[in-house]
mmCIF file of C-alpha atoms in Angstrom:
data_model
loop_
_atom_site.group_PDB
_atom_site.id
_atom_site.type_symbol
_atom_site.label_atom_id
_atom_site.label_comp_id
_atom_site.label_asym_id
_atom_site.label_seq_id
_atom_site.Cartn_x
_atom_site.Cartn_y
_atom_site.Cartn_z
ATOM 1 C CA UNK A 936 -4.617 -30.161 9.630
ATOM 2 C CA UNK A 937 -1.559 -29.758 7.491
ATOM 3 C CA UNK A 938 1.505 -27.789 8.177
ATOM 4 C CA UNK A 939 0.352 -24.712 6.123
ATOM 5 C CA UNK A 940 -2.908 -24.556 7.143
ATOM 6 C CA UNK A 941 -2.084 -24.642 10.309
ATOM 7 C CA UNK A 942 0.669 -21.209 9.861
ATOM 8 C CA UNK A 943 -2.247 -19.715 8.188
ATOM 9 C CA UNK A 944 -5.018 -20.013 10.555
ATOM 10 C CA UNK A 945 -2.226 -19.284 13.281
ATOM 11 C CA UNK A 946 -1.066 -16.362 11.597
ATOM 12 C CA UNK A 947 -4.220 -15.064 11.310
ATOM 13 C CA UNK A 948 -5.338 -15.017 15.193
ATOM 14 C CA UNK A 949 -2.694 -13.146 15.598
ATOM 15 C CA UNK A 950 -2.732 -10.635 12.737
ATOM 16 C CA UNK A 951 -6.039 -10.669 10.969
ATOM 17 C CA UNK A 952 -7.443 -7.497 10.135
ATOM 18 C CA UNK A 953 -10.929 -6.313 12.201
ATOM 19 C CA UNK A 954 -13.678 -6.171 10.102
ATOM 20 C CA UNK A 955 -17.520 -5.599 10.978
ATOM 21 C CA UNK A 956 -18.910 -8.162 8.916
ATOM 22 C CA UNK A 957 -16.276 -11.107 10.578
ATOM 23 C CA UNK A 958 -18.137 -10.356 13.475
ATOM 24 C CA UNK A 959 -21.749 -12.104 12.322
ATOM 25 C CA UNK A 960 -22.479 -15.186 10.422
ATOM 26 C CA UNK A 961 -25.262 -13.663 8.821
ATOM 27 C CA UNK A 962 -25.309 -14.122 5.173
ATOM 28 C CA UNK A 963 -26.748 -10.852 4.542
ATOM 29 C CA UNK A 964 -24.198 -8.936 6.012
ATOM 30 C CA UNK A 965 -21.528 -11.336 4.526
ATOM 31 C CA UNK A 966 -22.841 -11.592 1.245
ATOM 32 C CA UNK A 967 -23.046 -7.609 1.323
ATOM 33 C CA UNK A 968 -19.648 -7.114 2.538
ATOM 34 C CA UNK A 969 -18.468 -9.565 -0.403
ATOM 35 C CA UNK A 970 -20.277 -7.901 -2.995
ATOM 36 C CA UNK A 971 -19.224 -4.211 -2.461
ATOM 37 C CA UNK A 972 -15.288 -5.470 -2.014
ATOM 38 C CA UNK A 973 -15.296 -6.483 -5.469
ATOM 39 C CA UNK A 974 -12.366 -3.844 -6.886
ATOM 40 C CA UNK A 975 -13.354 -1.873 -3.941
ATOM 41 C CA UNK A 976 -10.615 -0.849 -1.205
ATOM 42 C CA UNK A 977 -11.723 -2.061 2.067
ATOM 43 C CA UNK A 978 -11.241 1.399 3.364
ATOM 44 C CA UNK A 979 -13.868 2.865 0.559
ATOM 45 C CA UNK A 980 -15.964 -0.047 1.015
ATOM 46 C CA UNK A 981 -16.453 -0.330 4.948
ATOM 47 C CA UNK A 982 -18.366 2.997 4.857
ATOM 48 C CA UNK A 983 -20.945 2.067 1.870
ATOM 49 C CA UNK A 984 -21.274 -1.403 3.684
ATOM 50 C CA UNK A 985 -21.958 0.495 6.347
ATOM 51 C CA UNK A 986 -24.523 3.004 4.718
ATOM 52 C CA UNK A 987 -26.244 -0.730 2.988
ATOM 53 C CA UNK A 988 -26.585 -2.076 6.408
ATOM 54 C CA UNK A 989 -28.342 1.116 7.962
ATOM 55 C CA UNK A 990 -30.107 1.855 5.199
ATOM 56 C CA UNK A 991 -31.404 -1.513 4.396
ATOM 57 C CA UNK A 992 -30.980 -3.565 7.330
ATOM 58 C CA UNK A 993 -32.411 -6.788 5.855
ATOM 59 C CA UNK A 994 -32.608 -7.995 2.720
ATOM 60 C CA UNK A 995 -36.238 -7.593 2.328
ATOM 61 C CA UNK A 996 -35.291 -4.143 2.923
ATOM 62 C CA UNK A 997 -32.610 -3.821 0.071
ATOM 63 C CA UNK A 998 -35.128 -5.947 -1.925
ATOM 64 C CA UNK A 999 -38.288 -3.674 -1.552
ATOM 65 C CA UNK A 1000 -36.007 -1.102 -2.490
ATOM 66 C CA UNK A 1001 -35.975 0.974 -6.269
ATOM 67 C CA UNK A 1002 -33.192 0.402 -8.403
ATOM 68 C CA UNK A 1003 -32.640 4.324 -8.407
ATOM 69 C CA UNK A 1004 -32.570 4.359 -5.007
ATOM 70 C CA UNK A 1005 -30.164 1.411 -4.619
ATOM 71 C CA UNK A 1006 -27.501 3.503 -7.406
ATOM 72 C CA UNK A 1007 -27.834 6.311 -5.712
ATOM 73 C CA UNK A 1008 -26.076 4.782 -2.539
ATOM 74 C CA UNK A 1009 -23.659 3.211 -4.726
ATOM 75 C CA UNK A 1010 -22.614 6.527 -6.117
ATOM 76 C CA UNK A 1011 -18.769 6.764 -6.182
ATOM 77 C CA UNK A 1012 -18.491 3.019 -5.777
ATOM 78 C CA UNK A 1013 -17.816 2.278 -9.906
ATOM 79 C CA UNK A 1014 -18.611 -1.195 -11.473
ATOM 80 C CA UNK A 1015 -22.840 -0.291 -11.079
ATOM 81 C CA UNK A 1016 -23.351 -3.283 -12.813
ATOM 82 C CA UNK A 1017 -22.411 -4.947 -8.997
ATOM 83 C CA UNK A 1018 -25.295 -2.710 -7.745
ATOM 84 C CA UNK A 1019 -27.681 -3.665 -10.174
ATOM 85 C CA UNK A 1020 -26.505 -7.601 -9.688
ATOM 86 C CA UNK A 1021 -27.099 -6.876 -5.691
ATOM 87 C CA UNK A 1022 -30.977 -5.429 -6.363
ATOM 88 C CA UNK A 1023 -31.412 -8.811 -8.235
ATOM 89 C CA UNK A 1024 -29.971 -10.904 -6.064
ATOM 90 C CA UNK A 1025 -32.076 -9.600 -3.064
ATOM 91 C CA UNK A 1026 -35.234 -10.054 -4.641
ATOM 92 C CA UNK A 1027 -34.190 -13.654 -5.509
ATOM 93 C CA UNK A 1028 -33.110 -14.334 -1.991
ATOM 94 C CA UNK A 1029 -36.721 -12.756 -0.895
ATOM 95 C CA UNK A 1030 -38.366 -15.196 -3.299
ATOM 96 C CA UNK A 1031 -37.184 -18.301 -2.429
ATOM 97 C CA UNK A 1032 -37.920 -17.405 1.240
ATOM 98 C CA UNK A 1033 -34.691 -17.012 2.948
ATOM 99 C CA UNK A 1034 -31.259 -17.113 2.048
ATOM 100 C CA UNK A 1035 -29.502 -19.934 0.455
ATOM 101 C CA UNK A 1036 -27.161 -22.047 2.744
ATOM 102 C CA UNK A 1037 -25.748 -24.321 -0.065
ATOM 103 C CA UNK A 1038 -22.982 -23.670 -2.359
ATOM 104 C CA UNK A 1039 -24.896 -24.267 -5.319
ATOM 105 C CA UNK A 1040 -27.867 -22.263 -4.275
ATOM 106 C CA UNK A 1041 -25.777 -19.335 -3.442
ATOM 107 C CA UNK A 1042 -23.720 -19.292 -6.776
ATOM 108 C CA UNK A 1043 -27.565 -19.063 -8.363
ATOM 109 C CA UNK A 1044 -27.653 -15.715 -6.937
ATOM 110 C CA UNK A 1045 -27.258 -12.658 -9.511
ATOM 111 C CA UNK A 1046 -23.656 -11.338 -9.275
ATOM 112 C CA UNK A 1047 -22.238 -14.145 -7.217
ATOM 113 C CA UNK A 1048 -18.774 -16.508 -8.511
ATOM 114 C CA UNK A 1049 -16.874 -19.531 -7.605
ATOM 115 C CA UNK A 1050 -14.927 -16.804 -4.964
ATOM 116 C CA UNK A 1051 -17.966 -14.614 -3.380
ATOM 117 C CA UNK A 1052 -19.854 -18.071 -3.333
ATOM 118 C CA UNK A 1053 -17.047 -19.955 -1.179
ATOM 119 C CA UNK A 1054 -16.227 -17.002 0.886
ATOM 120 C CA UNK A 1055 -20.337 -16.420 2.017
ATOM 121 C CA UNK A 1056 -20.698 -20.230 2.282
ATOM 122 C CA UNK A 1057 -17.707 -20.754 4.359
ATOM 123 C CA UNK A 1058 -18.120 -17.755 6.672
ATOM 124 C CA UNK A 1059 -22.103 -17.998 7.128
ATOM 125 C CA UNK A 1060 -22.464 -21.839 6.991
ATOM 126 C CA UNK A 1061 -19.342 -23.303 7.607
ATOM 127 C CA UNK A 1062 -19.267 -24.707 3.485
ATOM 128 C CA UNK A 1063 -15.676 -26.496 3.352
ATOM 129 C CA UNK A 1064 -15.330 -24.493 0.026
ATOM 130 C CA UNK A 1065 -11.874 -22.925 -0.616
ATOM 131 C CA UNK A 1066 -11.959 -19.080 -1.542
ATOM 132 C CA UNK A 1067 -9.673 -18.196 -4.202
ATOM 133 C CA UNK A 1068 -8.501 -14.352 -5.241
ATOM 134 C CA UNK A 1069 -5.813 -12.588 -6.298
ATOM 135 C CA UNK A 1070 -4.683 -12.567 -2.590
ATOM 136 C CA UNK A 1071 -4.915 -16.578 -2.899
ATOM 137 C CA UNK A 1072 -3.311 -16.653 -6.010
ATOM 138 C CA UNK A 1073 0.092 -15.024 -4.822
ATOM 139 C CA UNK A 1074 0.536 -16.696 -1.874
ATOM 140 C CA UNK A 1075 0.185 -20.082 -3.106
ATOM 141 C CA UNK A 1076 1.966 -19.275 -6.404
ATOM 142 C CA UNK A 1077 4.823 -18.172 -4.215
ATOM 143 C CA UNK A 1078 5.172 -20.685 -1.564
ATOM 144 C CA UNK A 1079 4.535 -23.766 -3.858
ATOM 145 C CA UNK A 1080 6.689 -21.702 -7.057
ATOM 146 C CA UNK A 1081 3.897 -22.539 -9.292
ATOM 147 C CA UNK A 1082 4.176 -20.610 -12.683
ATOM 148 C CA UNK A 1083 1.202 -21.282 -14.125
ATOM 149 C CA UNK A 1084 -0.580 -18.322 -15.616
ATOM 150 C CA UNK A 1085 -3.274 -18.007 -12.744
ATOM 151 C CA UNK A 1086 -5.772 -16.154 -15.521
ATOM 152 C CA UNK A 1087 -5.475 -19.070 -17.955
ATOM 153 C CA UNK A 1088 -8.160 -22.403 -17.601
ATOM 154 C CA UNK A 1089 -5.197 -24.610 -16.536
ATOM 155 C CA UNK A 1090 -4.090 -22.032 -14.093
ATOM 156 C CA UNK A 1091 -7.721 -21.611 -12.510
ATOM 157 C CA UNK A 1092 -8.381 -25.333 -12.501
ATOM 158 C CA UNK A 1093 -4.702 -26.131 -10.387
ATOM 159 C CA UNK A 1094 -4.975 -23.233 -8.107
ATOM 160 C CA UNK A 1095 -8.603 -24.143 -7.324
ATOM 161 C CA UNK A 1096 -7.418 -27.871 -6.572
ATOM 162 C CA UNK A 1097 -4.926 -26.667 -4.662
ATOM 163 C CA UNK A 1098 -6.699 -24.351 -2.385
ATOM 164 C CA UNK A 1099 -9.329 -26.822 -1.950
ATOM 165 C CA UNK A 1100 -6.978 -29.626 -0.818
ATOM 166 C CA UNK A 1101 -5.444 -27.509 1.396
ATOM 167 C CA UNK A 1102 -8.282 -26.452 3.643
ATOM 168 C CA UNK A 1103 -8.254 -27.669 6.900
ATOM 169 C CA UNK A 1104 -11.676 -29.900 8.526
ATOM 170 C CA UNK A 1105 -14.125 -28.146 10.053
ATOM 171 C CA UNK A 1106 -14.141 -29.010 13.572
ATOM 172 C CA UNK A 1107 -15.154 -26.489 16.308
ATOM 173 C CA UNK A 1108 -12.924 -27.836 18.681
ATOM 174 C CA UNK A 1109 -9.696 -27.059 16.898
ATOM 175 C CA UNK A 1110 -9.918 -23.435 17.846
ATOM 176 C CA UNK A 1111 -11.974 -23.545 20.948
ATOM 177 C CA UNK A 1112 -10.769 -20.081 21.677
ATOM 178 C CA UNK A 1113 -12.748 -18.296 18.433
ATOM 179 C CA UNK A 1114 -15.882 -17.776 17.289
ATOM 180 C CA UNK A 1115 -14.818 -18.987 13.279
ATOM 181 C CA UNK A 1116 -13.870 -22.371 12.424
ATOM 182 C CA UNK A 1117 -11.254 -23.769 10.945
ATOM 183 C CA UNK A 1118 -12.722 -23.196 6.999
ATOM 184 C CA UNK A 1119 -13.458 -19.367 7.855
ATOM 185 C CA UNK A 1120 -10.429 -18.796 9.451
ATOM 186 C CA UNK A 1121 -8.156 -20.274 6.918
ATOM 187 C CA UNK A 1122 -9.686 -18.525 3.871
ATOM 188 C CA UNK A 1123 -10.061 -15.128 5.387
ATOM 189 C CA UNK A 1124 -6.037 -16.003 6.638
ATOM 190 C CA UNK A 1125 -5.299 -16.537 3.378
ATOM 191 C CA UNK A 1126 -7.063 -13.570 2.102
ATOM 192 C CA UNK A 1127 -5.440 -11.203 4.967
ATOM 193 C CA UNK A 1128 -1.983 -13.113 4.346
ATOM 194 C CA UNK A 1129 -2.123 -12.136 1.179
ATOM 195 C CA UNK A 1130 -2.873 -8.763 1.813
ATOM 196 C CA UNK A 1131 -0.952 -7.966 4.171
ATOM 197 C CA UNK A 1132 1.947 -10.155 4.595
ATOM 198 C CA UNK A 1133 2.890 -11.378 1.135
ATOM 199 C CA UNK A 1134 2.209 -8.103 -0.782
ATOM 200 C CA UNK A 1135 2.697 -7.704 -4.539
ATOM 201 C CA UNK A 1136 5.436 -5.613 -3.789
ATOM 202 C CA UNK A 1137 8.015 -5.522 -1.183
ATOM 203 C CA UNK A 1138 6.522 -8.787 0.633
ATOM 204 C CA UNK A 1139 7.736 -9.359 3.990
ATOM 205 C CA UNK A 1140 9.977 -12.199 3.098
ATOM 206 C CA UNK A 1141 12.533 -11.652 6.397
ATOM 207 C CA UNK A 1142 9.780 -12.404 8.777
ATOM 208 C CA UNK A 1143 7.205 -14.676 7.038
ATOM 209 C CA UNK A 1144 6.439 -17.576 9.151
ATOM 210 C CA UNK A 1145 6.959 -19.335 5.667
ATOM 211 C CA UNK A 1146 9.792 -18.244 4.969
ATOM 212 C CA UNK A 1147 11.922 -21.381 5.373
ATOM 213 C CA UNK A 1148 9.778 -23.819 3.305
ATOM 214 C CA UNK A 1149 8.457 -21.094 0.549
ATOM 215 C CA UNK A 1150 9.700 -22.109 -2.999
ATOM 216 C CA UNK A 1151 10.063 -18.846 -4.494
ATOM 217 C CA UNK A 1152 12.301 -17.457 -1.457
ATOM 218 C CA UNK A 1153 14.171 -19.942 -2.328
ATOM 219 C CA UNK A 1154 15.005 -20.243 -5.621
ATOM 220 C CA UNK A 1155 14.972 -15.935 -5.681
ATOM 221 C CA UNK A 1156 11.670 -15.821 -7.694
ATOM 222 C CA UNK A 1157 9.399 -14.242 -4.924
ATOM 223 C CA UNK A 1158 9.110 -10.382 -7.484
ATOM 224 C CA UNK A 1159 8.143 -13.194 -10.805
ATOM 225 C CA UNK A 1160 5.385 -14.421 -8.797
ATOM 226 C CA UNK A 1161 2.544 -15.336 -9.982
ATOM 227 C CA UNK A 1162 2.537 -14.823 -13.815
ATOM 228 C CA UNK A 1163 -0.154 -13.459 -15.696
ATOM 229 C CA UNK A 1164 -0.780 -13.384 -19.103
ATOM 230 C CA UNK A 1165 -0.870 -10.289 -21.029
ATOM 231 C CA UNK A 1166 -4.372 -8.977 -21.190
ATOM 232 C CA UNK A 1167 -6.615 -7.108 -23.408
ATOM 233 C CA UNK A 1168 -4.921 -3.583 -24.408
ATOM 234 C CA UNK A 1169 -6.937 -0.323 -22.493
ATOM 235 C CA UNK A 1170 -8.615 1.836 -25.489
ATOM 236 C CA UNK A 1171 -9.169 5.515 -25.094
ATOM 237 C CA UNK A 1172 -12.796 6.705 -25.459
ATOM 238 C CA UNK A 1173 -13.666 10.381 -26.150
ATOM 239 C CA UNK A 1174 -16.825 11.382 -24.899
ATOM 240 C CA UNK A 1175 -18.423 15.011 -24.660
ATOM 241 C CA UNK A 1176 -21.562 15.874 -22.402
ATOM 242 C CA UNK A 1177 -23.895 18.978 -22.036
ATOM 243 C CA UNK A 1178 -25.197 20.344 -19.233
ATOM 244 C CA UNK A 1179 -28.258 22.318 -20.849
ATOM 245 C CA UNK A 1180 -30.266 24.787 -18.178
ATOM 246 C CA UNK A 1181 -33.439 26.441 -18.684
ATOM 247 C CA UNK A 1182 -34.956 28.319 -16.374
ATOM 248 C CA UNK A 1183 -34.252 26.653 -13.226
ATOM 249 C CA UNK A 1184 -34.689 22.659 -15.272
ATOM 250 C CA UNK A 1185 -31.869 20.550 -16.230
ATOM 251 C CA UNK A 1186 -31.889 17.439 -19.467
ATOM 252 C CA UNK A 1187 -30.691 14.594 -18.352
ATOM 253 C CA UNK A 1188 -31.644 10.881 -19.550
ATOM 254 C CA UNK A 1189 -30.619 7.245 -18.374
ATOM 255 C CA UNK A 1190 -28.219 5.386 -20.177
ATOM 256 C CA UNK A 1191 -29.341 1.806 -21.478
ATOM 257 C CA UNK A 1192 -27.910 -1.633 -22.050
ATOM 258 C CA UNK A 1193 -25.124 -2.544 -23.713
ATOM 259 C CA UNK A 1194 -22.588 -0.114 -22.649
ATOM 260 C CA UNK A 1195 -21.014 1.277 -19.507
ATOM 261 C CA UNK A 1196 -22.994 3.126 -16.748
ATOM 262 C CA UNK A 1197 -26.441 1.045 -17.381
ATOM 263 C CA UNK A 1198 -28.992 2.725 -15.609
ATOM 264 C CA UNK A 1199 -27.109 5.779 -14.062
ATOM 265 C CA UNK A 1200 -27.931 9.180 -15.382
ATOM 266 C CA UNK A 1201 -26.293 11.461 -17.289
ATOM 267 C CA UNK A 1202 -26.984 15.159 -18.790
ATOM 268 C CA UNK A 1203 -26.927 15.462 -22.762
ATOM 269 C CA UNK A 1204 -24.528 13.177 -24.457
ATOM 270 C CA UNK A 1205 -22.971 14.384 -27.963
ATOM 271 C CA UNK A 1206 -20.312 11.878 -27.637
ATOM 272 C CA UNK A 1207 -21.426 10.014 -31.229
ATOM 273 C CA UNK A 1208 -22.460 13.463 -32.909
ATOM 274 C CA UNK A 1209 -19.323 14.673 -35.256
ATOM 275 C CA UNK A 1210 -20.293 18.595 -34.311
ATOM 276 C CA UNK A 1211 -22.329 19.789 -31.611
ATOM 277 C CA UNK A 1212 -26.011 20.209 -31.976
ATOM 278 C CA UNK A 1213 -27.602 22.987 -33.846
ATOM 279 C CA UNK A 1214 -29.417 24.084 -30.530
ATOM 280 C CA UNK A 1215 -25.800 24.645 -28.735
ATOM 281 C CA UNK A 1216 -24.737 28.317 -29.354
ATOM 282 C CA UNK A 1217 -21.520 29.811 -27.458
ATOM 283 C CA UNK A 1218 -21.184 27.031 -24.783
ATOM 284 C CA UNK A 1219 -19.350 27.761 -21.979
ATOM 285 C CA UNK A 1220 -16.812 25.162 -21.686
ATOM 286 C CA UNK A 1221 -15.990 24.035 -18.331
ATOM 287 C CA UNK A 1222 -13.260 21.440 -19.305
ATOM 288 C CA UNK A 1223 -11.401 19.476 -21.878
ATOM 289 C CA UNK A 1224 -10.157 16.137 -22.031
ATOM 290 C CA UNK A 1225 -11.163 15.297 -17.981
ATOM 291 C CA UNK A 1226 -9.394 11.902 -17.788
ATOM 292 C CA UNK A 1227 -11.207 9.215 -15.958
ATOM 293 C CA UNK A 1228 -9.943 5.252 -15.265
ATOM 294 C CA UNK A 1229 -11.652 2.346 -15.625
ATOM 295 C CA UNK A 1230 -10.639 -1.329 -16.146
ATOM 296 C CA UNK A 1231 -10.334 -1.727 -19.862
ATOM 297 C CA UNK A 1232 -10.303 1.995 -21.048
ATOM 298 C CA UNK A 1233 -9.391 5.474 -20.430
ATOM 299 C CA UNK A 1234 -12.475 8.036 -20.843
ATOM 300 C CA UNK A 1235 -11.281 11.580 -22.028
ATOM 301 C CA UNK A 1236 -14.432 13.935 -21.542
ATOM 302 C CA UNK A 1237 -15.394 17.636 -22.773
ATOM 303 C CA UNK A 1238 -18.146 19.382 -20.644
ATOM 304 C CA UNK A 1239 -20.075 22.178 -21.953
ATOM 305 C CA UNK A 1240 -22.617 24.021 -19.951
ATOM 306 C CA UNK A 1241 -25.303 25.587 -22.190
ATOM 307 C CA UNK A 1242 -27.803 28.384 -21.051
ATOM 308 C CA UNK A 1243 -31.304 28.782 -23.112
ATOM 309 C CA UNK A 1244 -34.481 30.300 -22.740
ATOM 310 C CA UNK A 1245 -36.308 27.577 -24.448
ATOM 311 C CA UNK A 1246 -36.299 24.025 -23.955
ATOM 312 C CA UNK A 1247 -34.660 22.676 -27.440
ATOM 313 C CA UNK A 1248 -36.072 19.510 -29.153
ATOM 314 C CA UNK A 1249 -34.541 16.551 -27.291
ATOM 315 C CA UNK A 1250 -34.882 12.657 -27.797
ATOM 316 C CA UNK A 1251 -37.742 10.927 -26.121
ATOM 317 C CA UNK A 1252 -35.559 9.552 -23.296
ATOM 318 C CA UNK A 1253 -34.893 12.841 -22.063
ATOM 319 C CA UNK A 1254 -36.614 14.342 -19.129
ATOM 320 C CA UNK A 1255 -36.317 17.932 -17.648
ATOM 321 C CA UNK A 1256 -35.652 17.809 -13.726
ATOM 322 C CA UNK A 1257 -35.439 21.315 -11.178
ATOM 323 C CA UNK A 1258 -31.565 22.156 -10.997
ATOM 324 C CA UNK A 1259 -32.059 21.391 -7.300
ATOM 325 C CA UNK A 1260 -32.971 17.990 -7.744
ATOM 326 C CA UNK A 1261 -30.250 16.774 -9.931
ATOM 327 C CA UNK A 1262 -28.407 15.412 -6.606
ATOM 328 C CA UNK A 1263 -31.315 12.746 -6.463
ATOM 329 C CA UNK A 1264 -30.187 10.859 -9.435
ATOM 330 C CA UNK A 1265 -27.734 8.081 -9.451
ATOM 331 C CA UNK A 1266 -24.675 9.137 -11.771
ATOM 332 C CA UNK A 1267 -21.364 7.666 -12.891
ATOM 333 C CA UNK A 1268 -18.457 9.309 -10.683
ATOM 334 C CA UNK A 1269 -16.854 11.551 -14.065
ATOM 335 C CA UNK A 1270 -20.486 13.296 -14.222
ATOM 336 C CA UNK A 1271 -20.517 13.434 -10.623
ATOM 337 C CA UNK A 1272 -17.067 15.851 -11.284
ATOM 338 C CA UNK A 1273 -19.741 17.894 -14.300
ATOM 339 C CA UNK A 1274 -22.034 18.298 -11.898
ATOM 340 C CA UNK A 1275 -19.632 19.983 -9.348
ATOM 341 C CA UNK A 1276 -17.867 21.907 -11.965
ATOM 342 C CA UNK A 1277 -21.012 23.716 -12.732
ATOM 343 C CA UNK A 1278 -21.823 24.519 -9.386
ATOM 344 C CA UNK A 1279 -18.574 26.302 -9.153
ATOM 345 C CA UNK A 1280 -19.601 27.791 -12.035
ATOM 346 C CA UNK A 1281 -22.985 29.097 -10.647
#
């Protein structure tokens, strides 16, 4: 095992955080935990992994599952196309009869990369397959002072080299005294490293264990490290929504391919209209501009909350639902805020 591998995996006996799903090689449970910590905290994330597991405690279970069902859970995580990925993947796993134990086979599941791949392969089956994040990315960038842009093809290709030639054999006997072997317990050092010792910011440079061999300590570039290239500018989308009640019903439809929010439900949507509708008189409006976050835009959204007697002439995809049951659908987290400004409202 070589010098860094060895501070790693060291390191990481003695630091590593405690997570539920370190404590089983079962792939379900891994692959679970992998999926919902994509751009998920692990402090959001341990509760819905959590919630999976109880609620579907095998992947048959997830798999018999509706896709309504399996949104609804996700509510509040973001990103629904992971959910939707996760439904898939579960039914493909139930197909072929149980779930797959090679790398290949397990990057043929919906949803799953290069990274989730290597991390379920090497935690489950002991696959020497480096993982490689933005965790991964810093600390070798760092320690070896490689500036390569790590979101470029040449930057993906060397890190991915690197990390692989750096992981250590698998041989139970190296650490006698823990359940993961050598593969596992480098990459989720790595990963933990990353997150914990060699931060983005403020790292913890003074009492690093490799400190005296780290290239960027030493030649004062640890806060330049890694680069990144510039990437696509965020855009500002308006939107404006409806939340039209008649006698104890609400409108709501699903949203479709193609855009954000596929398969989540949502009241009326005039966002494309250039007035509102002819059936909208006096709407009470319950905010302006709300200001939601994602990855590659900024949302500003209007909500209006409409009372009528009379159910007004809606597109097909429409359906009218009791008030009460509202709840029961799956819906992005800014309607989730419509929905409970209303009910303040009520």
């Amino acid at each position: 095992m070589n010098s860094f591998s060895a501070v790693i995996i060291h390191w990481f006996r003695e630091n590593g955080r405690d997570l539920p799903w370190r404590e089983t090689t079962d792939p379900y449970a891994i692959w679970l935990s992998e999926i919902i910590l994509q751009q998920t905290r692990i402090a959001q994330g341990w509760e819905y992994w959590e919630r999976f597991m109880k609620t579907y405690p095998k992947v048959e279970d997830l798999a018999a599952a509706s896709e309504d069902d399996v949104l609804k859970l996700w509510q509040g995580l973001g990103y629904y196309s992971r959910a939707r990925n996760l439904h898939a993947a579960a039914r493909q796993i139930v197909e072929l009869g149980h779930f797959p134990d090679t790398l290949e086979g397990i990057k043929a599941l919906k949803g799953v990369g290069d990274y989730t791949a290597a991390a379920i392969g090497s935690f489950a089956f002991d696959i020497p397959a480096a993982v490689v994040d933005g965790n991964v990315y810093r600390v070798l960038s760092r320690y070896f002072g490689i500036d390569t842009p790590i979101n470029s093809t040449q930057g993906k290709k060397e890190f991915a080299a690197l990390a692989q030639s750096l992981l250590p054999a698998s041989s139970a006997q190296q650490l006698s005294d823990t359940a993961l072997s050598p593969v596992a317990a480098y990459n989720q050092g790595m990963m933990d490293f990353g997150a914990i010792q060699c931060t983005p910011q403020s790292p913890k440079c003074l009492v690093c264990p490799l400190a005296e061999t780290c290239e960027a300590l030493r030649t004062g570039r640890v806060e330049e490290l890694p680069v990144k290239n510039k990437t696509l500018k965020v855009k500002t989308r308006h939107l404006s929504y409806i939340y039209i009640r008649c006698k104890g019903e609400v409108a709501i439809h699903r949203r479709g391919e193609g855009d954000i929010w596929q398969g989540l439900w949502e009241p009326y949507n005039a966002s494309d209209a250039p007035q509102l509708p002819a059936f909208v008189h006096n709407p009470l409006l319950l905010a302006k501009d709300v200001k939601h976050v994602l990855t590659h835009r900024i949302l500003l959204a209007d909500f209006y909350l409409q009372e009528t007697e009379t159910r007004p002439l809606l597109p097909d995809d429409y359906i009218w639902v009791k008030e009460d049951e509202v709840e029961q659908y799956g819906v992005p987290r800014l309607i989730e805020i419509m929905l409970e400004m209303v009910q303040a409202k009520s």
